[in-house]
Amino acid sequence: MTEAQLLMVEKAQTYVTDLLSDKLSKSIRFHTLLHTQEVVAASTKLADFYNIAEDERFALLLAAWFHDTGYTGGDAKGHETISINLATEFLTTNVISDEMLAKVTGCINATRMPQSPGSEIEKIICDADLFHLGTNDFKEKGRLLREELEAHSNNDISKKDWRNINIRFLKGHHYFTSYGIEKLQPVKEKHLAALEEKIKKTDEMKPEKKEKDKPKDKDKEQDKEKIKEKKEKEKSPEAIAAAEEAKRKKDKEKEADRSIATVFRIMANNHISLSQMADSKANILISVNSIILSIIISTLFEKLQTDPNLQIPVALIVTVCVSSIVFGILATRPNVTSGKFTRDDIANKRTNLLFFGNFHNVSLDDYNWGMNEMLVDKDYMNTSMIKDNYFLGVVLAKKYRYLRIAYNVFMFGLVIAMLAFVVAFLMPAATEVYTAG
């Protein structure tokens, strides 16, 4: 992709991340920021596999970031329409062509159930959206989706009903890309077979259990009385006051969580801005010193043979330029770690998965597992964010320390070198006056 397209994707990533972090309901357990990030990763993987054109990749990634932003509206029904509106508003503001906007909205609309993709990138995003059906994350993702549906419907879904829902969905679903058909479909079929086997075992046990557990009329009457008493208690002033207090406490916890997220986001943005400033300053210093060196090499080196007095000032200015360039490079030189972690590291909370250097050499499945473990552990997540901000600060301190040395060497060295040049140019004149006298 072009530099402008990469910048646009980064802007979209920042916008969607902030949107889902701030406005997504806590009852949304599956269609979270993590799911969006996984769809982007799967879309990238499939785009690389098929080596699609850069413009197509650009539209695909934008659609992947925006495809579930409609869940911020609070309702799963028709969320694709809200997602398209949000994407259109963002992309129109950032002056994108009508043709590209049509591709993006087409991809988002293709994920609407039942999926109906037309173009290649629409097929890719549809398979990326349901990539987990053909992976070992199927069970965990299903648990999160069940919790989300229960929260929105205010009804508990029994295990049997949930299995039947999954069986119907898996039977009605099919992958559209050859990658999905060859790599993901076989794993999905195994999940389907396992669910059908569980349903079969449950049905075989049902008649015997039903006869054994058949309630008597007397038990039914007692149950009705208990339900009636419970409802009466719930209507009492004490119960109402307790419910209101519990609601206020829950609201305060939500506000606290939002405040914490805002603090961490502001700190991270400040660190990133300061890091970009340091890199920019280092690049300026390296460019200026490189220009000075090229001028010296092209002009002054020839004069050293005829004017020995210039040797010391030229040596000084070369030393200053080279030293400034070296410290400028040290300030911007990246340091990447091994990028691996073990499950023991996650269990003992020793790894910060918010920093790419700790996971870039592990598989997507391992990283997905680790992130899920971290996200369900609030203390682990907060500790990881604290560590992330701390080490960003450590890296910043190192950058600015080298940058300060580079600027000091350049400033004081340049002054000394200029004085040396002045002395070198005055020495021949003084020697001529002395000789003539």
JSON list of C-alpha atoms in Angstrom, two decimals, residues 14-15 23 30 43 94 104 127 135 143 183 193 198 207 266 305-306 314 342 348 353 374 381 384 386:
[
{"chain": "A", "resi": 14, "resn": "THR", "atom": "CA", "xyz": [-6.98, 4.54, 16.28]},
{"chain": "A", "resi": 15, "resn": "TYR", "atom": "CA", "xyz": [-10.54, 5.76, 15.67]},
{"chain": "A", "resi": 23, "resn": "LYS", "atom": "CA", "xyz": [-18.78, 3.31, 23.78]},
{"chain": "A", "resi": 30, "resn": "PHE", "atom": "CA", "xyz": [-17.84, -11.54, 21.86]},
{"chain": "A", "resi": 43, "resn": "SER", "atom": "CA", "xyz": [-8.06, -10.57, 6.68]},
{"chain": "A", "resi": 94, "resn": "ASN", "atom": "CA", "xyz": [-10.67, 11.93, 5.35]},
{"chain": "A", "resi": 104, "resn": "VAL", "atom": "CA", "xyz": [-15.47, -0.71, 1.93]},
{"chain": "A", "resi": 127, "resn": "ASP", "atom": "CA", "xyz": [-14.36, -15.90, 6.05]},
{"chain": "A", "resi": 135, "resn": "THR", "atom": "CA", "xyz": [-9.96, -23.12, 14.82]},
{"chain": "A", "resi": 143, "resn": "ARG", "atom": "CA", "xyz": [-18.98, -19.24, 25.42]},
{"chain": "A", "resi": 183, "resn": "LYS", "atom": "CA", "xyz": [-7.98, -25.31, 5.97]},
{"chain": "A", "resi": 193, "resn": "ALA", "atom": "CA", "xyz": [-19.65, -33.75, 14.88]},
{"chain": "A", "resi": 198, "resn": "LYS", "atom": "CA", "xyz": [-23.34, -34.61, 22.74]},
{"chain": "A", "resi": 207, "resn": "PRO", "atom": "CA", "xyz": [-36.49, -40.64, 28.93]},
{"chain": "A", "resi": 266, "resn": "ILE", "atom": "CA", "xyz": [-3.80, 9.64, 27.47]},
{"chain": "A", "resi": 305, "resn": "GLN", "atom": "CA", "xyz": [47.17, 19.33, 0.57]},
{"chain": "A", "resi": 306, "resn": "THR", "atom": "CA", "xyz": [47.95, 23.02, -0.05]},
{"chain": "A", "resi": 314, "resn": "VAL", "atom": "CA", "xyz": [38.62, 19.87, 9.40]},
{"chain": "A", "resi": 342, "resn": "THR", "atom": "CA", "xyz": [5.00, -19.61, 27.38]},
{"chain": "A", "resi": 348, "resn": "ASN", "atom": "CA", "xyz": [2.35, -16.25, 36.47]},
{"chain": "A", "resi": 353, "resn": "LEU", "atom": "CA", "xyz": [1.05, -8.89, 25.77]},
{"chain": "A", "resi": 374, "resn": "MET", "atom": "CA", "xyz": [-5.38, -11.45, 30.26]},
{"chain": "A", "resi": 381, "resn": "MET", "atom": "CA", "xyz": [-4.78, -6.40, 32.44]},
{"chain": "A", "resi": 384, "resn": "SER", "atom": "CA", "xyz": [0.08, -5.07, 31.85]},
{"chain": "A", "resi": 386, "resn": "ILE", "atom": "CA", "xyz": [1.07, -0.14, 33.88]}
]
